[in-house]
Amino acid sequence: MSDAPVRVADEIRGATAQLAAAGIDSARRDAEWLMAHVLACDPGRLIVIDTIDDAHVREFRAAIDQRAHRIPLQHIVGTAAFGPIELAVGPGVFIPRPETEFLLEWAVSAAATMAAPLRIVDLCSGSGALAIALATMVGSARVAAVEISDDALKWLRRNVSDAPEAVRERIDVFAADVTDAAQIGRVIPAGSVSVVVTNPPYVPRRSAVGPEVDHDPERAVFAGDDGMSVIIPMVPVIATMLTAGGVVGIEHDDTTSDAVVDCLRAHGAFDEVTAHTDLAGRPRFVTARRIA
Ligand SMILES: C[S@@+](CC[C@H](N)C(=O)[O-])C[C@H]1O[C@@H](n2cnc3c(N)ncnc32)[C@H](O)[C@@H]1O
């Protein structure tokens, strides 16, 4: 590497070209994000930094090479933003997606209409994204996070323990299978829950997914040929844990909105079954209310 000062703008320009050539749509944003990570500054501050030293150049180029091999940005920086929180993520746990923030917003609004004591359950909790964000945003709630994978549970427990004390003291983590009524019944009493949220595995097995998704655990992503192999057996478990008037929001594949609506209606314990779309108009999650 030469002794001439290396300009941040030039490094970002070259990295953007490298990432674009690797097929990354968000090449410029990712390059800026990784430069900010290397320099330990906010991306908005890059504009006032003119040059960087050789050590930072080497670190930045190594990070760009990883990203060009389609390692997710979040695995390179070690964190993922979700709503008002930041979570530690890496191999073994699903990276929280921004689209799940629609479910988070719905749950916060739903919780605001519920009487105390407010108990929220996040089924298929992964990194704890929904559980920790809800405990952060709904200060009166006790939140249970349920997860089956030992690898994911390590990240979940770490994220809960890293949360501020006022948040972590209201979160309980349970290792259990959300499709197994007996297991869930041992940790979550029947009729005790006001709001259930879940972003379960839901991608139909033969769907084409982007290269970054290969870095999510397969069990976190795929759910049988129709994307419903976790949702269908989870619905009666949800019906049992909800109190009368309690509500559930289930995120799903954009091909399975009707299937989730049908599943909730067919169960018989739910009314107000409603399909929700995201800002792009894609079917995103279904909500329902436990009949009294
Ligand atoms: C799509 S990820 C969602 C993680 C997190 N809720 C989020 O939104 O980022 C689904 C999670 O469900 C877990 N999971 C899959 N099957 C499960 C089951 N039967 N019981 C409990 N958790 C399960 C996976 O290990 C994975 O962590």
mmCIF file of C-alpha atoms and ligand atoms in Angstrom:
data_model
loop_
_atom_site.group_PDB
_atom_site.id
_atom_site.type_symbol
_atom_site.label_atom_id
_atom_site.label_comp_id
_atom_site.label_asym_id
_atom_site.label_seq_id
_atom_site.Cartn_x
_atom_site.Cartn_y
_atom_site.Cartn_z
ATOM 1 C CA MET A 1 0.000 0.000 0.000
ATOM 2 C CA SER A 2 1.429 3.450 -0.912
ATOM 3 C CA ASP A 3 2.255 6.171 1.594
ATOM 4 C CA ALA A 4 -0.074 8.617 -0.181
ATOM 5 C CA PRO A 5 -3.139 9.448 1.920
ATOM 6 C CA VAL A 6 -6.157 7.395 0.910
ATOM 7 C CA ARG A 7 -9.314 9.414 0.412
ATOM 8 C CA VAL A 8 -12.508 8.042 1.981
ATOM 9 C CA ALA A 9 -14.578 9.157 -1.014
ATOM 10 C CA ASP A 10 -12.308 7.260 -3.427
ATOM 11 C CA GLU A 11 -12.398 4.086 -1.311
ATOM 12 C CA ILE A 12 -16.186 4.217 -1.127
ATOM 13 C CA ARG A 13 -16.441 4.813 -4.896
ATOM 14 C CA GLY A 14 -14.240 1.785 -5.675
ATOM 15 C CA ALA A 15 -16.026 -0.408 -3.135
ATOM 16 C CA THR A 16 -19.424 0.585 -4.545
ATOM 17 C CA ALA A 17 -18.310 -0.549 -8.008
ATOM 18 C CA GLN A 18 -17.011 -3.852 -6.573
ATOM 19 C CA LEU A 19 -20.266 -4.547 -4.705
ATOM 20 C CA ALA A 20 -22.433 -3.545 -7.680
ATOM 21 C CA ALA A 21 -20.430 -5.959 -9.857
ATOM 22 C CA ALA A 22 -21.187 -8.679 -7.283
ATOM 23 C CA GLY A 23 -24.910 -8.058 -7.857
ATOM 24 C CA ILE A 24 -25.655 -6.106 -4.683
ATOM 25 C CA ASP A 25 -28.483 -3.585 -5.234
ATOM 26 C CA SER A 26 -27.613 -1.501 -2.191
ATOM 27 C CA ALA A 27 -23.906 -1.251 -3.146
ATOM 28 C CA ARG A 28 -23.349 2.413 -2.233
ATOM 29 C CA ARG A 29 -25.259 2.207 1.036
ATOM 30 C CA ASP A 30 -23.423 -1.008 2.041
ATOM 31 C CA ALA A 31 -20.027 0.520 1.192
ATOM 32 C CA GLU A 32 -20.807 3.601 3.301
ATOM 33 C CA TRP A 33 -22.125 1.449 6.117
ATOM 34 C CA LEU A 34 -18.982 -0.690 6.193
ATOM 35 C CA MET A 35 -16.709 2.359 6.063
ATOM 36 C CA ALA A 36 -18.626 3.860 8.991
ATOM 37 C CA HIS A 37 -18.289 0.547 10.851
ATOM 38 C CA VAL A 38 -14.509 0.451 10.277
ATOM 39 C CA LEU A 39 -14.115 4.078 11.380
ATOM 40 C CA ALA A 40 -16.553 3.572 14.294
ATOM 41 C CA CYS A 41 -18.614 6.568 13.279
ATOM 42 C CA ASP A 42 -22.147 7.316 12.131
ATOM 43 C CA PRO A 43 -22.554 7.008 8.308
ATOM 44 C CA GLY A 44 -23.724 10.622 8.263
ATOM 45 C CA ARG A 45 -20.271 11.726 9.517
ATOM 46 C CA LEU A 46 -18.341 10.190 6.607
ATOM 47 C CA ILE A 47 -18.728 13.406 4.642
ATOM 48 C CA VAL A 48 -16.453 15.257 7.071
ATOM 49 C CA ILE A 49 -13.697 12.594 7.087
ATOM 50 C CA ASP A 50 -11.220 13.203 4.263
ATOM 51 C CA THR A 51 -8.528 10.498 4.492
ATOM 52 C CA ILE A 52 -7.919 7.228 6.364
ATOM 53 C CA ASP A 53 -4.786 5.362 7.432
ATOM 54 C CA ASP A 54 -3.479 2.093 5.967
ATOM 55 C CA ALA A 55 -4.827 -0.090 8.780
ATOM 56 C CA HIS A 56 -8.355 1.206 8.209
ATOM 57 C CA VAL A 57 -7.984 0.780 4.447
ATOM 58 C CA ARG A 58 -7.001 -2.863 4.911
ATOM 59 C CA GLU A 59 -9.884 -3.493 7.312
ATOM 60 C CA PHE A 60 -12.346 -1.778 4.970
ATOM 61 C CA ARG A 61 -11.208 -3.719 1.889
ATOM 62 C CA ALA A 62 -11.426 -7.028 3.796
ATOM 63 C CA ALA A 63 -14.990 -6.182 4.835
ATOM 64 C CA ILE A 64 -15.885 -5.255 1.244
ATOM 65 C CA ASP A 65 -14.433 -8.548 -0.015
ATOM 66 C CA GLN A 66 -16.639 -10.416 2.463
ATOM 67 C CA ARG A 67 -19.698 -8.465 1.356
ATOM 68 C CA ALA A 68 -18.852 -9.093 -2.318
ATOM 69 C CA HIS A 69 -19.015 -12.815 -1.440
ATOM 70 C CA ARG A 70 -22.591 -12.088 -0.305
ATOM 71 C CA ILE A 71 -21.905 -12.403 3.416
ATOM 72 C CA PRO A 72 -24.791 -10.398 4.934
ATOM 73 C CA LEU A 73 -23.848 -6.903 6.031
ATOM 74 C CA GLN A 74 -25.196 -7.678 9.508
ATOM 75 C CA HIS A 75 -22.841 -10.653 9.918
ATOM 76 C CA ILE A 76 -19.867 -8.495 8.967
ATOM 77 C CA VAL A 77 -20.700 -5.712 11.434
ATOM 78 C CA GLY A 78 -22.154 -8.177 13.999
ATOM 79 C CA THR A 79 -25.383 -6.299 14.616
ATOM 80 C CA ALA A 80 -28.824 -5.698 13.103
ATOM 81 C CA ALA A 81 -31.114 -2.732 13.715
ATOM 82 C CA PHE A 82 -34.744 -3.501 14.491
ATOM 83 C CA GLY A 83 -37.222 -0.787 15.472
ATOM 84 C CA PRO A 84 -35.703 1.119 18.394
ATOM 85 C CA ILE A 85 -33.116 -1.551 19.265
ATOM 86 C CA GLU A 86 -29.915 -3.115 17.986
ATOM 87 C CA LEU A 87 -29.307 -6.857 18.240
ATOM 88 C CA ALA A 88 -26.155 -8.955 18.120
ATOM 89 C CA VAL A 89 -26.408 -11.422 15.223
ATOM 90 C CA GLY A 90 -24.177 -13.935 13.474
ATOM 91 C CA PRO A 91 -24.091 -17.519 12.231
ATOM 92 C CA GLY A 92 -26.846 -19.634 13.814
ATOM 93 C CA VAL A 93 -29.527 -16.976 14.107
ATOM 94 C CA PHE A 94 -31.959 -15.381 11.661
ATOM 95 C CA ILE A 95 -31.180 -11.749 10.806
ATOM 96 C CA PRO A 96 -34.234 -9.627 11.710
ATOM 97 C CA ARG A 97 -35.783 -8.027 8.618
ATOM 98 C CA PRO A 98 -37.151 -4.485 8.363
ATOM 99 C CA GLU A 99 -40.507 -5.801 7.074
ATOM 100 C CA THR A 100 -41.162 -7.409 10.480
ATOM 101 C CA GLU A 101 -41.343 -3.878 11.900
ATOM 102 C CA PHE A 102 -44.909 -3.722 10.477
ATOM 103 C CA LEU A 103 -45.852 -6.531 12.860
ATOM 104 C CA LEU A 104 -44.020 -4.745 15.695
ATOM 105 C CA GLU A 105 -45.994 -1.518 15.071
ATOM 106 C CA TRP A 106 -49.274 -3.432 14.989
ATOM 107 C CA ALA A 107 -48.437 -5.178 18.283
ATOM 108 C CA VAL A 108 -47.509 -1.930 20.035
ATOM 109 C CA SER A 109 -50.864 -0.398 18.995
ATOM 110 C CA ALA A 110 -52.749 -3.540 20.025
ATOM 111 C CA ALA A 111 -51.025 -3.625 23.416
ATOM 112 C CA ALA A 112 -52.079 -0.013 24.051
ATOM 113 C CA THR A 113 -55.743 -1.119 23.981
ATOM 114 C CA MET A 114 -55.300 -3.994 26.448
ATOM 115 C CA ALA A 115 -55.990 -3.958 30.176
ATOM 116 C CA ALA A 116 -53.318 -4.838 32.768
ATOM 117 C CA PRO A 117 -51.718 -7.227 33.487
ATOM 118 C CA LEU A 118 -50.227 -7.137 30.009
ATOM 119 C CA ARG A 119 -48.524 -10.336 28.931
ATOM 120 C CA ILE A 120 -47.001 -10.561 25.442
ATOM 121 C CA VAL A 121 -45.566 -13.711 23.833
ATOM 122 C CA ASP A 122 -43.121 -13.803 20.898
ATOM 123 C CA LEU A 123 -43.195 -17.275 19.336
ATOM 124 C CA CYS A 124 -40.184 -18.280 17.167
ATOM 125 C CA SER A 125 -38.157 -15.482 18.737
ATOM 126 C CA GLY A 126 -34.789 -15.963 16.981
ATOM 127 C CA SER A 127 -32.478 -13.133 18.059
ATOM 128 C CA GLY A 128 -35.277 -11.764 20.267
ATOM 129 C CA ALA A 129 -36.032 -8.916 17.884
ATOM 130 C CA LEU A 130 -39.789 -8.716 18.496
ATOM 131 C CA ALA A 131 -39.619 -9.677 22.182
ATOM 132 C CA ILE A 132 -36.937 -7.136 23.125
ATOM 133 C CA ALA A 133 -38.416 -4.361 20.961
ATOM 134 C CA LEU A 134 -41.850 -4.945 22.518
ATOM 135 C CA ALA A 135 -40.462 -4.969 26.062
ATOM 136 C CA THR A 136 -38.692 -1.704 25.165
ATOM 137 C CA MET A 137 -41.739 -0.019 23.619
ATOM 138 C CA VAL A 138 -44.451 -1.354 25.959
ATOM 139 C CA GLY A 139 -43.098 -0.546 29.391
ATOM 140 C CA SER A 140 -45.923 -2.235 31.318
ATOM 141 C CA ALA A 141 -45.637 -5.610 29.572
ATOM 142 C CA ARG A 142 -44.079 -8.885 30.700
ATOM 143 C CA VAL A 143 -42.781 -10.591 27.549
ATOM 144 C CA ALA A 144 -42.070 -14.280 26.895
ATOM 145 C CA ALA A 145 -39.708 -15.235 24.053
ATOM 146 C CA VAL A 146 -40.010 -18.841 22.819
ATOM 147 C CA GLU A 147 -37.393 -20.446 20.565
ATOM 148 C CA ILE A 148 -36.452 -24.033 19.681
ATOM 149 C CA SER A 149 -32.921 -23.746 18.256
ATOM 150 C CA ASP A 150 -29.990 -24.020 20.680
ATOM 151 C CA ASP A 151 -27.869 -21.794 18.431
ATOM 152 C CA ALA A 152 -30.566 -19.117 18.204
ATOM 153 C CA LEU A 153 -31.184 -19.357 21.954
ATOM 154 C CA LYS A 154 -27.550 -18.354 22.596
ATOM 155 C CA TRP A 155 -28.021 -15.136 20.610
ATOM 156 C CA LEU A 156 -31.443 -14.544 22.164
ATOM 157 C CA ARG A 157 -30.127 -14.890 25.721
ATOM 158 C CA ARG A 158 -27.151 -12.659 24.918
ATOM 159 C CA ASN A 159 -29.424 -9.952 23.455
ATOM 160 C CA VAL A 160 -31.759 -10.100 26.435
ATOM 161 C CA SER A 161 -28.874 -9.854 28.872
ATOM 162 C CA ASP A 162 -27.423 -6.901 26.913
ATOM 163 C CA ALA A 163 -30.750 -5.009 27.121
ATOM 164 C CA PRO A 164 -31.171 -2.285 29.756
ATOM 165 C CA GLU A 165 -32.132 -3.711 33.149
ATOM 166 C CA ALA A 166 -35.652 -2.220 33.022
ATOM 167 C CA VAL A 167 -36.219 -4.158 29.781
ATOM 168 C CA ARG A 168 -34.438 -7.456 30.483
ATOM 169 C CA GLU A 169 -36.092 -7.933 33.885
ATOM 170 C CA ARG A 170 -39.467 -8.168 32.098
ATOM 171 C CA ILE A 171 -38.410 -10.797 29.529
ATOM 172 C CA ASP A 172 -38.550 -14.570 30.076
ATOM 173 C CA VAL A 173 -36.791 -16.849 27.567
ATOM 174 C CA PHE A 174 -38.151 -20.361 27.014
ATOM 175 C CA ALA A 175 -36.640 -23.189 24.976
ATOM 176 C CA ALA A 176 -39.662 -24.934 23.486
ATOM 177 C CA ASP A 177 -41.354 -26.102 20.292
ATOM 178 C CA VAL A 178 -44.206 -23.715 19.452
ATOM 179 C CA THR A 179 -46.115 -26.516 17.723
ATOM 180 C CA ASP A 180 -46.128 -28.708 20.838
ATOM 181 C CA ALA A 181 -49.108 -27.849 23.065
ATOM 182 C CA ALA A 182 -47.767 -29.805 26.043
ATOM 183 C CA GLN A 183 -44.339 -28.102 25.993
ATOM 184 C CA ILE A 184 -45.859 -24.644 25.630
ATOM 185 C CA GLY A 185 -48.493 -25.359 28.284
ATOM 186 C CA ARG A 186 -45.696 -26.005 30.799
ATOM 187 C CA VAL A 187 -44.221 -22.506 30.354
ATOM 188 C CA ILE A 188 -47.169 -20.316 29.318
ATOM 189 C CA PRO A 189 -50.410 -20.779 31.273
ATOM 190 C CA ALA A 190 -53.601 -21.206 29.224
ATOM 191 C CA GLY A 191 -55.680 -18.034 28.879
ATOM 192 C CA SER A 192 -52.921 -15.779 30.259
ATOM 193 C CA VAL A 193 -51.711 -13.856 27.191
ATOM 194 C CA SER A 194 -52.996 -10.543 25.755
ATOM 195 C CA VAL A 195 -50.876 -10.300 22.588
ATOM 196 C CA VAL A 196 -49.062 -12.998 20.599
ATOM 197 C CA VAL A 197 -46.633 -12.069 17.839
ATOM 198 C CA THR A 198 -44.842 -14.512 15.641
ATOM 199 C CA ASN A 199 -42.512 -14.364 12.673
ATOM 200 C CA PRO A 200 -42.133 -18.114 12.162
ATOM 201 C CA PRO A 201 -40.339 -19.954 9.371
ATOM 202 C CA TYR A 202 -42.729 -19.599 6.423
ATOM 203 C CA VAL A 203 -40.939 -19.829 3.077
ATOM 204 C CA PRO A 204 -42.211 -22.679 0.844
ATOM 205 C CA ARG A 205 -39.341 -25.132 0.431
ATOM 206 C CA ARG A 206 -38.773 -24.791 -3.301
ATOM 207 C CA SER A 207 -38.840 -20.971 -3.357
ATOM 208 C CA ALA A 208 -35.856 -19.158 -4.853
ATOM 209 C CA VAL A 209 -34.105 -17.041 -2.209
ATOM 210 C CA GLY A 210 -31.199 -14.582 -2.463
ATOM 211 C CA PRO A 211 -27.598 -15.637 -1.630
ATOM 212 C CA GLU A 212 -27.669 -13.794 1.705
ATOM 213 C CA VAL A 213 -30.549 -16.008 2.894
ATOM 214 C CA ASP A 214 -28.155 -19.008 2.763
ATOM 215 C CA HIS A 215 -26.573 -17.480 5.880
ATOM 216 C CA ASP A 216 -29.845 -17.754 7.834
ATOM 217 C CA PRO A 217 -30.420 -21.168 9.467
ATOM 218 C CA GLU A 218 -32.576 -23.324 7.175
ATOM 219 C CA ARG A 219 -34.938 -24.090 10.040
ATOM 220 C CA ALA A 220 -35.546 -20.354 10.497
ATOM 221 C CA VAL A 221 -36.597 -19.836 6.900
ATOM 222 C CA PHE A 222 -38.320 -22.833 5.327
ATOM 223 C CA ALA A 223 -41.597 -24.429 6.417
ATOM 224 C CA GLY A 224 -42.541 -27.385 4.242
ATOM 225 C CA ASP A 225 -43.703 -27.376 0.654
ATOM 226 C CA ASP A 226 -46.453 -24.823 1.295
ATOM 227 C CA GLY A 227 -44.759 -22.586 3.899
ATOM 228 C CA MET A 228 -47.408 -23.556 6.481
ATOM 229 C CA SER A 229 -45.812 -26.456 8.366
ATOM 230 C CA VAL A 230 -45.176 -24.385 11.515
ATOM 231 C CA ILE A 231 -48.119 -21.967 11.286
ATOM 232 C CA ILE A 232 -50.840 -24.663 11.015
ATOM 233 C CA PRO A 233 -49.901 -26.587 14.207
ATOM 234 C CA MET A 234 -49.051 -23.333 16.032
ATOM 235 C CA VAL A 235 -52.577 -21.874 15.676
ATOM 236 C CA PRO A 236 -54.276 -24.138 18.282
ATOM 237 C CA VAL A 237 -51.370 -23.506 20.665
ATOM 238 C CA ILE A 238 -51.941 -19.755 20.257
ATOM 239 C CA ALA A 239 -55.696 -20.169 20.793
ATOM 240 C CA THR A 240 -55.002 -21.894 24.128
ATOM 241 C CA MET A 241 -52.579 -19.293 25.494
ATOM 242 C CA LEU A 242 -54.650 -16.214 24.572
ATOM 243 C CA THR A 243 -57.081 -14.674 27.019
ATOM 244 C CA ALA A 244 -60.599 -13.846 25.762
ATOM 245 C CA GLY A 245 -60.241 -10.715 23.614
ATOM 246 C CA GLY A 246 -56.495 -11.292 23.239
ATOM 247 C CA VAL A 247 -54.988 -10.847 19.781
ATOM 248 C CA VAL A 248 -52.407 -12.528 17.551
ATOM 249 C CA GLY A 249 -50.334 -11.289 14.613
ATOM 250 C CA ILE A 250 -48.683 -13.891 12.335
ATOM 251 C CA GLU A 251 -46.141 -12.876 9.677
ATOM 252 C CA HIS A 252 -46.227 -15.085 6.564
ATOM 253 C CA ASP A 253 -44.941 -15.599 3.041
ATOM 254 C CA ASP A 254 -46.462 -13.277 0.449
ATOM 255 C CA THR A 255 -48.107 -16.310 -1.183
ATOM 256 C CA THR A 256 -49.846 -17.616 1.965
ATOM 257 C CA SER A 257 -52.042 -14.799 3.253
ATOM 258 C CA ASP A 258 -55.246 -16.651 2.288
ATOM 259 C CA ALA A 259 -53.954 -19.887 3.821
ATOM 260 C CA VAL A 260 -53.245 -18.161 7.149
ATOM 261 C CA VAL A 261 -56.650 -16.437 7.115
ATOM 262 C CA ASP A 262 -58.353 -19.800 6.364
ATOM 263 C CA CYS A 263 -56.372 -21.551 9.105
ATOM 264 C CA LEU A 264 -57.404 -19.009 11.759
ATOM 265 C CA ARG A 265 -61.064 -18.966 10.627
ATOM 266 C CA ALA A 266 -61.239 -22.773 10.451
ATOM 267 C CA HIS A 267 -59.965 -23.124 14.021
ATOM 268 C CA GLY A 268 -63.169 -21.571 15.351
ATOM 269 C CA ALA A 269 -61.727 -19.654 18.347
ATOM 270 C CA PHE A 270 -60.937 -16.445 16.432
ATOM 271 C CA ASP A 271 -62.853 -13.541 14.963
ATOM 272 C CA GLU A 272 -61.747 -10.250 13.376
ATOM 273 C CA VAL A 273 -59.378 -12.235 11.133
ATOM 274 C CA THR A 274 -57.660 -9.539 9.049
ATOM 275 C CA ALA A 275 -54.968 -9.670 6.344
ATOM 276 C CA HIS A 276 -52.421 -6.807 6.365
ATOM 277 C CA THR A 277 -50.140 -5.612 3.570
ATOM 278 C CA ASP A 278 -46.872 -3.674 3.775
ATOM 279 C CA LEU A 279 -46.191 -0.269 2.201
ATOM 280 C CA ALA A 280 -45.438 -1.958 -1.148
ATOM 281 C CA GLY A 281 -48.877 -3.635 -1.028
ATOM 282 C CA ARG A 282 -47.423 -7.117 -0.401
ATOM 283 C CA PRO A 283 -49.416 -9.410 1.939
ATOM 284 C CA ARG A 284 -47.315 -9.383 5.106
ATOM 285 C CA PHE A 285 -49.174 -10.583 8.223
ATOM 286 C CA VAL A 286 -52.587 -11.688 9.471
ATOM 287 C CA THR A 287 -54.161 -10.690 12.777
ATOM 288 C CA ALA A 288 -57.078 -12.168 14.708
ATOM 289 C CA ARG A 289 -58.851 -11.871 18.058
ATOM 290 C CA ARG A 290 -59.579 -14.699 20.520
ATOM 291 C CA ILE A 291 -63.337 -14.973 20.868
ATOM 292 C CA ALA A 292 -64.538 -14.497 24.445
HETATM 293 C C1 LIG B 1 -37.982 -16.373 10.603
HETATM 294 S S1 LIG B 1 -37.062 -16.670 12.080
HETATM 295 C C2 LIG B 1 -37.694 -15.266 13.002
HETATM 296 C C3 LIG B 1 -36.862 -14.833 14.153
HETATM 297 C C4 LIG B 1 -37.358 -13.540 14.809
HETATM 298 N N1 LIG B 1 -38.723 -13.696 15.297
HETATM 299 C C5 LIG B 1 -37.294 -12.371 13.847
HETATM 300 O O1 LIG B 1 -38.350 -11.861 13.452
HETATM 301 O O2 LIG B 1 -36.199 -11.957 13.501
HETATM 302 C C6 LIG B 1 -37.946 -18.048 12.768
HETATM 303 C C7 LIG B 1 -37.398 -18.606 14.089
HETATM 304 O O3 LIG B 1 -38.264 -19.675 14.505
HETATM 305 C C8 LIG B 1 -37.491 -20.711 15.086
HETATM 306 N N2 LIG B 1 -38.302 -21.941 15.015
HETATM 307 C C9 LIG B 1 -38.507 -22.738 13.940
HETATM 308 N N3 LIG B 1 -39.350 -23.736 14.257
HETATM 309 C C10 LIG B 1 -39.688 -23.565 15.562
HETATM 310 C C11 LIG B 1 -40.521 -24.282 16.457
HETATM 311 N N4 LIG B 1 -41.208 -25.366 16.069
HETATM 312 N N5 LIG B 1 -40.631 -23.837 17.741
HETATM 313 C C12 LIG B 1 -39.947 -22.738 18.146
HETATM 314 N N6 LIG B 1 -39.137 -22.000 17.331
HETATM 315 C C13 LIG B 1 -39.017 -22.420 16.057
HETATM 316 C C14 LIG B 1 -36.226 -20.720 14.257
HETATM 317 O O4 LIG B 1 -35.172 -21.350 14.948
HETATM 318 C C15 LIG B 1 -36.007 -19.216 14.025
HETATM 319 O O5 LIG B 1 -35.214 -18.673 15.040
#
